[in-house]
CSV table of C-alpha atoms and ligand atoms in Angstrom, one decimal:
chain,number,residue,atom,x,y,z
A,1488,MET,CA,0.0,0.0,0.0
A,1489,ARG,CA,1.3,3.5,-0.9
A,1490,ILE,CA,0.3,6.2,1.5
A,1491,ALA,CA,0.9,10.0,1.3
A,1492,MET,CA,0.8,11.8,4.6
A,1493,LEU,CA,0.1,15.5,4.0
A,1494,CYS,CA,1.6,17.6,6.7
A,1495,TYR,CA,1.9,21.0,5.1
A,1496,HIS,CA,2.3,23.4,8.0
A,1497,SER,CA,4.4,21.6,10.4
A,1498,SER,CA,7.3,19.2,9.8
A,1499,PRO,CA,7.2,15.9,11.7
A,1500,MET,CA,10.9,16.5,12.2
A,1501,ALA,CA,10.6,20.0,13.7
A,1502,ARG,CA,11.9,20.8,17.2
A,1503,LEU,CA,9.0,19.8,19.5
A,1504,GLY,CA,7.5,22.1,22.0
A,1505,GLU,CA,7.9,25.3,20.0
A,1506,ARG,CA,5.4,27.2,18.0
A,1507,GLU,CA,3.5,24.9,15.7
A,1508,ALA,CA,5.4,21.7,16.5
A,1509,GLY,CA,3.7,19.5,19.0
A,1510,GLY,CA,1.6,16.3,19.3
A,1511,MET,CA,0.7,16.3,15.6
A,1512,SER,CA,4.3,16.0,14.6
A,1513,VAL,CA,4.9,13.2,17.0
A,1514,TYR,CA,1.7,11.5,15.8
A,1515,VAL,CA,2.5,11.7,12.1
A,1516,ARG,CA,6.1,10.5,12.6
A,1517,ASN,CA,5.1,7.5,14.7
A,1518,LEU,CA,2.2,6.5,12.6
A,1519,ALA,CA,4.2,6.6,9.4
A,1520,GLN,CA,7.0,4.6,10.9
A,1521,ALA,CA,4.6,2.0,12.4
A,1522,LEU,CA,3.0,1.6,8.9
A,1523,GLY,CA,6.4,1.4,7.3
A,1524,ARG,CA,7.4,-1.5,9.7
A,1525,GLN,CA,4.3,-3.3,8.5
A,1526,GLY,CA,5.4,-3.1,4.9
A,1527,ALA,CA,3.5,0.0,3.6
A,1528,THR,CA,5.4,2.7,1.7
A,1529,VAL,CA,4.8,6.1,3.2
A,1530,ASP,CA,5.8,9.6,1.8
A,1531,ILE,CA,5.2,12.5,4.2
A,1532,PHE,CA,4.9,15.8,2.4
A,1533,THR,CA,5.7,18.9,4.3
A,1534,ARG,CA,6.6,22.5,3.4
A,1535,ARG,CA,10.3,23.3,3.2
A,1536,HIS,CA,10.9,25.0,6.5
A,1537,ASN,CA,14.6,25.5,6.2
A,1538,ALA,CA,16.8,26.3,3.3
A,1539,GLY,CA,19.0,23.3,4.2
A,1540,ASP,CA,16.1,20.8,4.1
A,1541,PRO,CA,16.9,18.1,1.6
A,1542,PRO,CA,14.3,17.4,-1.1
A,1543,VAL,CA,13.8,13.9,0.2
A,1544,ALA,CA,15.0,12.4,3.5
A,1545,ALA,CA,14.7,8.7,4.7
A,1546,MET,CA,12.8,8.4,7.9
A,1547,GLY,CA,13.1,4.6,8.6
A,1548,GLU,CA,11.9,1.5,6.9
A,1549,GLY,CA,9.6,2.5,3.9
A,1550,VAL,CA,9.1,6.1,5.1
A,1551,ARG,CA,10.4,9.2,3.3
A,1552,LEU,CA,10.0,12.9,4.2
A,1553,VAL,CA,9.5,15.0,1.1
A,1554,HIS,CA,10.1,18.8,1.4
A,1555,VAL,CA,8.1,20.8,-1.0
A,1556,ASP,CA,8.9,24.5,-1.8
A,1557,ALA,CA,6.0,26.7,-0.7
A,1558,GLY,CA,6.6,30.2,0.5
A,1559,PRO,CA,9.9,31.2,2.1
A,1560,PRO,CA,12.1,28.3,3.3
A,1561,SER,CA,11.9,29.5,6.9
A,1562,SER,CA,9.3,29.5,9.7
A,1563,VAL,CA,6.6,32.0,8.8
A,1564,ALA,CA,4.9,34.1,11.4
A,1565,GLY,CA,1.9,35.1,9.2
A,1566,PRO,CA,-0.7,33.0,7.5
A,1567,LEU,CA,0.4,30.0,5.5
A,1568,LEU,CA,-2.8,29.7,3.4
A,1569,PRO,CA,-1.3,31.8,0.5
A,1570,TYR,CA,1.4,29.3,-0.1
A,1571,LEU,CA,-0.8,26.3,-0.2
A,1572,PRO,CA,-1.3,26.3,-4.0
A,1573,GLU,CA,2.4,26.2,-4.5
A,1574,PHE,CA,2.6,23.2,-2.1
A,1575,VAL,CA,-0.1,21.3,-4.1
A,1576,VAL,CA,1.6,21.9,-7.4
A,1577,GLY,CA,5.0,20.9,-5.9
A,1578,ALA,CA,3.7,17.7,-4.2
A,1579,HIS,CA,1.9,16.7,-7.5
A,1580,ALA,CA,5.0,17.4,-9.5
A,1581,PHE,CA,7.1,15.2,-7.2
A,1582,ALA,CA,4.8,12.3,-7.7
A,1583,MET,CA,4.7,12.8,-11.4
A,1584,ALA,CA,8.5,13.0,-11.7
A,1585,GLU,CA,8.7,9.7,-9.8
A,1586,GLY,CA,6.0,8.2,-11.8
A,1587,THR,CA,4.2,7.3,-8.6
A,1588,SER,CA,0.7,7.6,-7.2
A,1589,TYR,CA,-0.8,6.8,-3.9
A,1590,ASP,CA,-3.7,4.6,-2.6
A,1591,VAL,CA,-4.5,6.8,0.3
A,1592,ALA,CA,-3.8,10.4,1.1
A,1593,HIS,CA,-4.1,11.1,4.8
A,1594,SER,CA,-4.2,14.8,5.6
A,1595,HIS,CA,-3.3,16.4,9.0
A,1596,TYR,CA,-4.9,19.7,10.1
A,1597,TRP,CA,-7.2,21.8,8.0
A,1598,LEU,CA,-4.5,23.4,5.7
A,1599,SER,CA,-3.4,19.9,4.6
A,1600,GLY,CA,-7.0,18.9,4.3
A,1601,LEU,CA,-7.5,21.5,1.7
A,1602,ALA,CA,-4.4,20.3,-0.1
A,1603,GLY,CA,-5.8,16.8,0.1
A,1604,LEU,CA,-9.0,17.8,-1.6
A,1605,GLU,CA,-6.9,18.6,-4.7
A,1606,LEU,CA,-4.1,16.0,-4.5
A,1607,ALA,CA,-6.2,12.9,-3.7
A,1608,PRO,CA,-8.3,13.0,-6.9
A,1609,ALA,CA,-5.2,13.9,-8.9
A,1610,TRP,CA,-3.5,10.8,-7.5
A,1611,GLY,CA,-6.5,8.6,-7.7
A,1612,ALA,CA,-6.2,8.2,-3.9
A,1613,ARG,CA,-8.8,7.9,-1.1
A,1614,LEU,CA,-8.7,10.9,1.2
A,1615,ALA,CA,-8.7,10.4,5.0
A,1616,ALA,CA,-8.6,13.7,7.0
A,1617,THR,CA,-7.5,14.2,10.6
A,1618,PHE,CA,-8.1,17.7,11.9
A,1619,HIS,CA,-6.2,17.4,15.3
A,1620,THR,CA,-8.0,20.5,16.3
A,1621,LEU,CA,-11.1,22.2,15.0
A,1622,ALA,CA,-11.8,25.9,14.8
A,1623,GLU,CA,-15.3,25.7,16.2
A,1624,VAL,CA,-14.2,23.5,19.1
A,1625,LYS,CA,-11.2,25.7,19.9
A,1626,LEU,CA,-13.5,28.8,20.0
A,1627,LEU,CA,-15.9,27.0,22.3
A,1628,ALA,CA,-13.2,26.1,24.7
A,1629,ASP,CA,-11.5,29.5,24.6
A,1630,PRO,CA,-13.7,32.2,23.0
A,1631,GLY,CA,-10.7,34.6,23.0
A,1632,ALA,CA,-8.7,32.4,20.6
A,1633,GLU,CA,-8.0,33.9,17.3
A,1634,GLU,CA,-8.6,31.8,14.2
A,1635,PRO,CA,-8.2,32.8,10.5
A,1636,PRO,CA,-11.7,33.4,9.0
A,1637,GLU,CA,-11.0,30.9,6.3
A,1638,ARG,CA,-10.5,28.0,8.7
A,1639,SER,CA,-14.0,27.0,9.7
A,1640,PRO,CA,-15.5,27.1,6.2
A,1641,ALA,CA,-12.5,25.1,5.0
A,1642,GLU,CA,-13.1,22.5,7.7
A,1643,ARG,CA,-16.7,22.2,6.5
A,1644,ARG,CA,-15.6,21.6,2.9
A,1645,ILE,CA,-13.2,18.9,4.0
A,1646,VAL,CA,-15.8,17.2,6.2
A,1647,ALA,CA,-18.2,17.2,3.2
A,1648,ALA,CA,-15.7,15.9,0.7
A,1649,ALA,CA,-13.2,13.5,2.4
A,1650,ASP,CA,-13.8,9.8,2.1
A,1651,ALA,CA,-13.2,9.4,5.8
A,1652,ILE,CA,-12.5,11.6,8.8
A,1653,VAL,CA,-10.3,10.1,11.5
A,1654,VAL,CA,-10.7,11.2,15.1
A,1655,SER,CA,-8.8,10.0,18.2
A,1656,ASP,CA,-11.8,9.8,20.5
A,1657,ARG,CA,-15.5,9.4,20.4
A,1658,HIS,CA,-16.1,12.9,21.9
A,1659,GLU,CA,-14.6,14.3,18.7
A,1660,ARG,CA,-17.0,12.4,16.5
A,1661,ASP,CA,-19.9,13.9,18.5
A,1662,LEU,CA,-18.4,17.4,18.1
A,1663,LEU,CA,-18.0,16.9,14.3
A,1664,ALA,CA,-21.6,15.8,14.1
A,1665,GLN,CA,-22.8,18.7,16.3
A,1666,HIS,CA,-20.8,21.5,14.8
A,1667,TYR,CA,-19.9,20.4,11.3
A,1668,ALA,CA,-22.9,18.1,10.4
A,1669,ALA,CA,-20.4,15.2,9.8
A,1670,PRO,CA,-22.3,12.0,9.1
A,1671,ARG,CA,-21.2,9.5,11.8
A,1672,SER,CA,-20.8,6.8,9.2
A,1673,ARG,CA,-17.8,8.7,7.7
A,1674,VAL,CA,-16.1,9.4,10.9
A,1675,THR,CA,-13.7,6.7,12.2
A,1676,VAL,CA,-12.4,6.6,15.8
A,1677,LEU,CA,-8.8,5.5,16.0
A,1678,PRO,CA,-6.8,6.6,19.0
A,1679,GLY,CA,-3.2,7.7,18.6
A,1680,GLY,CA,-0.5,5.7,20.3
A,1681,VAL,CA,2.6,6.2,22.4
A,1682,ASP,CA,6.2,4.9,22.0
A,1683,VAL,CA,6.2,2.6,25.0
A,1684,ASP,CA,9.9,1.7,24.5
A,1685,THR,CA,11.1,5.3,24.7
A,1686,PHE,CA,8.5,6.3,27.3
A,1687,ARG,CA,9.0,3.9,30.2
A,1688,PRO,CA,9.5,4.3,33.9
A,1689,LEU,CA,13.0,5.2,35.1
A,1690,ASP,CA,14.2,5.3,38.7
A,1691,ARG,CA,12.6,8.4,40.2
A,1692,ASP,CA,15.4,9.4,42.5
A,1693,GLU,CA,18.0,9.0,39.8
A,1694,ALA,CA,15.9,11.0,37.4
A,1695,ARG,CA,15.5,13.8,40.1
A,1696,GLU,CA,19.2,13.7,40.8
A,1697,ARG,CA,20.0,14.1,37.1
A,1698,LEU,CA,17.7,17.1,36.9
A,1699,GLY,CA,18.9,18.8,40.1
A,1700,LEU,CA,15.5,18.2,41.7
A,1701,ALA,CA,16.6,15.8,44.5
A,1702,GLY,CA,14.4,16.0,47.6
A,1703,LYS,CA,11.7,18.1,45.8
A,1704,ARG,CA,8.0,17.3,45.1
A,1705,VAL,CA,7.8,17.8,41.4
A,1706,LEU,CA,4.7,19.0,39.5
A,1707,LEU,CA,5.4,18.8,35.7
A,1708,CYS,CA,3.8,20.3,32.6
A,1709,VAL,CA,5.0,19.5,29.1
A,1710,GLY,CA,4.0,21.1,25.8
A,1711,ARG,CA,4.0,24.1,23.6
A,1712,PHE,CA,3.6,27.4,25.5
A,1713,ASP,CA,0.0,28.2,24.5
A,1714,PRO,CA,-2.5,29.9,26.8
A,1715,LEU,CA,-4.8,27.1,25.9
A,1716,LYS,CA,-2.6,24.8,28.0
A,1717,ARG,CA,-3.4,26.8,31.2
A,1718,TYR,CA,0.0,26.3,32.8
A,1719,ASP,CA,-0.9,29.2,35.0
A,1720,LEU,CA,-3.2,26.8,36.9
A,1721,ALA,CA,-0.2,24.6,37.7
A,1722,VAL,CA,1.7,27.5,39.1
A,1723,SER,CA,-1.3,28.7,41.2
A,1724,ALA,CA,-2.1,25.2,42.5
A,1725,ALA,CA,1.6,24.8,43.6
A,1726,ALA,CA,1.4,28.1,45.4
A,1727,LEU,CA,-1.4,26.7,47.5
A,1728,LEU,CA,0.6,23.7,48.4
A,1729,ARG,CA,4.0,25.3,49.2
A,1730,GLU,CA,3.3,25.6,53.0
A,1731,ARG,CA,3.0,21.9,53.3
A,1732,HIS,CA,5.3,20.5,50.6
A,1733,ASP,CA,8.7,21.5,49.1
A,1734,VAL,CA,7.1,21.7,45.6
A,1735,GLU,CA,8.7,22.7,42.4
A,1736,VAL,CA,6.8,23.3,39.2
A,1737,VAL,CA,8.8,22.3,36.1
A,1738,LEU,CA,7.5,23.7,32.8
A,1739,VAL,CA,8.9,22.0,29.7
A,1740,GLY,CA,8.5,23.6,26.3
A,1741,GLY,CA,8.4,27.1,24.8
A,1742,ASP,CA,10.9,29.3,23.3
A,1743,LEU,CA,12.2,31.1,26.4
A,1744,ASN,CA,13.8,34.0,24.5
A,1745,ASN,CA,10.8,35.1,22.8
A,1746,ASP,CA,7.6,33.8,24.2
A,1747,PRO,CA,4.8,36.0,25.5
A,1748,GLU,CA,3.3,33.0,27.4
A,1749,ALA,CA,6.6,32.3,29.1
A,1750,GLU,CA,6.7,36.0,30.2
A,1751,ARG,CA,3.2,35.9,31.5
A,1752,LEU,CA,3.9,32.7,33.5
A,1753,SER,CA,7.1,34.1,34.9
A,1754,ALA,CA,5.2,37.3,36.0
A,1755,LEU,CA,2.6,35.1,37.6
A,1756,ALA,CA,5.2,33.1,39.5
A,1757,GLN,CA,6.7,36.4,40.8
A,1758,THR,CA,3.3,37.7,41.9
A,1759,LEU,CA,2.6,34.5,43.8
A,1760,GLY,CA,6.0,34.5,45.4
A,1761,MET,CA,6.8,31.3,43.5
A,1762,ASP,CA,9.7,32.6,41.4
A,1763,GLY,CA,12.3,30.3,43.0
A,1764,ARG,CA,9.9,27.3,42.6
A,1765,VAL,CA,9.0,27.4,39.0
A,1766,ARG,CA,11.6,26.1,36.6
A,1767,PHE,CA,11.4,27.0,32.9
A,1768,ALA,CA,13.2,24.1,31.3
A,1769,GLY,CA,12.7,25.2,27.7
A,1770,THR,CA,12.2,22.7,25.0
A,1771,VAL,CA,13.5,19.2,25.8
A,1772,PRO,CA,14.4,16.7,23.0
A,1773,HIS,CA,11.6,14.1,22.8
A,1774,ASP,CA,13.9,11.2,24.0
A,1775,GLY,CA,15.0,13.3,27.0
A,1776,LEU,CA,11.5,13.6,28.3
A,1777,PRO,CA,11.2,10.2,30.1
A,1778,THR,CA,13.7,11.6,32.7
A,1779,TYR,CA,11.3,14.5,33.3
A,1780,TYR,CA,8.2,12.4,33.4
A,1781,SER,CA,9.9,9.8,35.7
A,1782,ALA,CA,11.2,12.6,38.1
A,1783,ALA,CA,7.7,14.0,38.5
A,1784,ASP,CA,5.2,13.2,41.3
A,1785,VAL,CA,2.5,14.2,39.0
A,1786,LEU,CA,1.9,15.5,35.5
A,1787,LEU,CA,-0.6,18.3,35.3
A,1788,ALA,CA,-2.6,18.8,32.1
A,1789,PRO,CA,-5.1,21.6,33.0
A,1790,SER,CA,-5.8,22.6,29.3
A,1791,TRP,CA,-8.9,24.2,28.2
A,1792,TYR,CA,-9.1,21.5,25.6
A,1793,GLU,CA,-7.0,18.7,24.1
A,1794,SER,CA,-8.3,16.6,21.2
A,1795,PHE,CA,-6.1,13.7,22.3
A,1796,GLY,CA,-3.8,14.5,25.2
A,1797,LEU,CA,-0.5,12.8,24.1
A,1798,VAL,CA,1.5,14.3,26.9
A,1799,ALA,CA,-0.8,12.6,29.5
A,1800,LEU,CA,-0.3,9.3,27.7
A,1801,GLU,CA,3.5,9.7,27.7
A,1802,ALA,CA,3.5,10.5,31.4
A,1803,MET,CA,1.4,7.4,32.1
A,1804,ALA,CA,3.8,5.3,30.0
A,1805,CYS,CA,6.5,6.5,32.4
A,1806,GLY,CA,4.5,5.5,35.4
A,1807,THR,CA,3.5,9.0,36.5
A,1808,PRO,CA,-0.1,9.8,37.5
A,1809,VAL,CA,-1.8,12.6,35.7
A,1810,VAL,CA,-4.1,15.3,37.0
A,1811,ALA,CA,-6.0,16.6,34.0
A,1812,ALA,CA,-8.9,18.7,33.0
A,1813,ARG,CA,-12.0,16.7,32.3
A,1814,THR,CA,-12.1,17.8,28.7
A,1815,GLY,CA,-11.6,16.4,25.2
A,1816,GLY,CA,-9.4,13.3,24.8
A,1817,LEU,CA,-8.0,13.7,28.3
A,1818,ALA,CA,-11.4,12.7,29.8
A,1819,SER,CA,-11.1,9.2,28.3
A,1820,LEU,CA,-7.3,8.8,28.4
A,1821,VAL,CA,-7.0,9.4,32.1
A,1822,ARG,CA,-9.1,7.1,34.2
A,1823,ASP,CA,-10.3,9.1,37.2
A,1824,GLY,CA,-9.2,7.5,40.5
A,1825,GLU,CA,-7.2,4.9,38.6
A,1826,THR,CA,-4.4,6.5,36.6
A,1827,GLY,CA,-4.8,9.9,38.0
A,1828,TYR,CA,-7.6,12.4,38.5
A,1829,LEU,CA,-9.9,14.4,36.2
A,1830,VAL,CA,-10.8,17.9,37.4
A,1831,PRO,CA,-14.1,19.3,36.4
A,1832,LEU,CA,-13.4,23.0,36.7
A,1833,HIS,CA,-10.4,25.2,35.9
A,1834,THR,CA,-9.7,26.4,39.4
A,1835,PRO,CA,-6.4,26.2,41.3
A,1836,GLU,CA,-8.0,24.9,44.4
A,1837,LEU,CA,-9.4,21.7,42.7
A,1838,TYR,CA,-6.0,21.0,41.2
A,1839,ALA,CA,-4.2,21.6,44.5
A,1840,ASP,CA,-6.6,19.3,46.2
A,1841,ARG,CA,-6.0,16.4,43.8
A,1842,VAL,CA,-2.2,16.9,43.8
A,1843,GLU,CA,-2.2,17.0,47.6
A,1844,VAL,CA,-3.9,13.6,47.7
A,1845,LEU,CA,-1.0,12.2,45.6
A,1846,LEU,CA,1.7,14.0,47.5
A,1847,ALA,CA,0.4,12.8,50.8
A,1848,ASN,CA,0.2,9.2,49.8
A,1849,ASP,CA,3.2,7.6,48.0
A,1850,GLY,CA,1.5,4.2,47.8
A,1851,LEU,CA,-1.5,5.6,46.0
A,1852,ARG,CA,0.7,7.6,43.7
A,1853,ASP,CA,2.8,4.6,42.8
A,1854,ALA,CA,-0.3,2.4,42.3
A,1855,MET,CA,-1.8,5.0,39.9
A,1856,GLY,CA,1.6,5.2,38.1
A,1857,ARG,CA,1.5,1.4,37.6
A,1858,ALA,CA,-2.1,1.5,36.3
A,1859,GLY,CA,-1.1,4.3,33.9
A,1860,ARG,CA,1.8,2.2,32.5
A,1861,SER,CA,-0.6,-0.7,31.9
A,1862,ARG,CA,-3.0,1.5,30.1
A,1863,ALA,CA,-0.3,3.0,28.0
A,1864,GLU,CA,1.0,-0.5,27.1
A,1865,GLU,CA,-2.3,-1.2,25.4
A,1866,MET,CA,-1.7,1.8,23.2
A,1867,GLY,CA,1.8,1.1,21.7
A,1868,TRP,CA,2.3,2.3,18.1
A,1869,ASP,CA,2.7,-1.2,16.6
A,1870,ALA,CA,-0.8,-2.2,17.7
A,1871,ILE,CA,-2.3,1.2,16.7
A,1872,GLY,CA,-0.5,1.1,13.4
A,1873,ARG,CA,-2.1,-2.2,12.6
A,1874,ARG,CA,-5.5,-0.7,13.2
A,1875,PHE,CA,-4.7,2.2,10.8
A,1876,ALA,CA,-3.5,-0.3,8.1
A,1877,GLU,CA,-6.8,-2.1,8.4
A,1878,PHE,CA,-8.7,1.1,8.2
A,1879,TYR,CA,-6.9,2.2,5.0
A,1880,CYS,CA,-7.5,-1.3,3.5
A,1881,GLY,CA,-11.2,-0.8,4.3
A,1882,LEU,CA,-11.2,2.5,2.5
A,1883,LEU,CA,-9.8,0.8,-0.6
A,1884,THR,CA,-12.2,-2.1,-0.4
A,1885,ALA,CA,-15.2,0.2,0.0
A,1886,GLU,CA,-14.1,2.1,-3.1
A,1887,ALA,CA,-13.6,-1.2,-5.1
A,1888,VAL,CA,-17.1,-2.3,-4.1
A,1889,ARG,CA,-18.5,1.0,-5.2
B,2092,UDP,N1,7.3,17.8,23.3
B,2092,UDP,C1,8.7,17.5,23.3
B,2092,UDP,N2,9.6,18.4,23.8
B,2092,UDP,C2,9.1,19.6,24.4
B,2092,UDP,C3,7.7,19.8,24.5
B,2092,UDP,C4,6.8,18.9,23.9
B,2092,UDP,O1,9.2,16.5,22.8
B,2092,UDP,O2,9.9,20.3,24.9
B,2092,UDP,C5,6.4,16.8,22.7
B,2092,UDP,C6,5.7,16.0,23.7
B,2092,UDP,O3,6.4,14.9,24.2
B,2092,UDP,C7,4.4,15.5,23.0
B,2092,UDP,C8,4.2,16.7,22.0
B,2092,UDP,O4,5.4,17.4,22.0
B,2092,UDP,O5,4.7,14.4,22.2
B,2092,UDP,C9,3.0,17.6,22.5
B,2092,UDP,O6,1.9,16.9,22.2
B,2092,UDP,P1,0.4,17.3,22.8
B,2092,UDP,O7,-0.6,16.6,21.9
B,2092,UDP,O8,0.3,17.2,24.2
B,2092,UDP,O9,0.3,18.9,22.5
B,2092,UDP,P2,0.1,19.8,21.3
B,2092,UDP,O10,1.4,20.5,21.1
B,2092,UDP,O11,-0.2,18.9,20.1
B,2092,UDP,O12,-1.1,20.7,21.6
């Protein structure tokens, strides 16, 4: 099977934790590699983000990353929609020059969905679309969020025209039906996975020692620095606990030289008298993260919304309990009272309350960590990749029958 992954706006090889590069990049990379290991041929198409990006790079068995010229070969602060036609032409020209076509085009995010609407028919491929986030849902969770006016109408067009829409969780299927009139029959629920070999429990004391956190109680947040992630709640909750515990909040991610959210969080830490107790670790390479997860007593995920909640799953894979907002994918990933706690409201008191339960009871924390690891083991990428391969085969069979 030949699969084209369309990943226009964010390279799966980008530095994670900054700007646009987050869960989607990890997801596309792991999914492509899992499919490659199963014998599929996968080309991932992305915009050339750096002048030095080679036209084609090998990314493991059967997987290639194809850089297509579209707009300036650098990260672009403004809208990327204007360069999309160039991307479509470039991706098509690449396939023509190689004399190749694809069975399935799988697009990621709305911009790539638009590209897919043109490329899939040109290649004679079925189009599967994953949105990762949806404009209407983001706006519901955070009415202040700014979205390009073209986004929501584009998402509607993709919903109407794609052969299938893939979501990570049932709640997303409901949201697509509710806000985008997506027929349930065309929406397939397939969860993302986690690399359970990279993300595994390490010795907690050693991990703390390595990070200079020996003797501390560690509250961890990992991700892009985006107000949607609500890291301010982690800082405020820790402030409520500091009388009783020697807490340190570790925030991983963000570009610390030039990040308004980092500045906002640092100002908050100062206001709350927490400046010595909040560590801005900056972006950490993906394979360096197990040390952070293992060092933590608890991972906090207080986001307004997460479509999947990959960071929570990575923490669970490392045997760390998660205290998360009862929202989006987090609500089914984290089992309340078993692998951590789900918090119904975005208030520091409720987070502090749940974290306190874990800090006061090492046995409970460790038991929840073990339950998290077992849950994560069910979601390794090889198993998830097999489900995707079956799903793509199903798309082709349905077309053949038609
Ligand atoms: N990540 C990383 N280094 C960092 C920050 C984040 O490797 O410094 C990775 C993290 O491990 C996870 C992804 O980026 O795999 C973030 O995914 P998530 O879905 O939680 O957030 P998103 O950024 O997609 O909203």
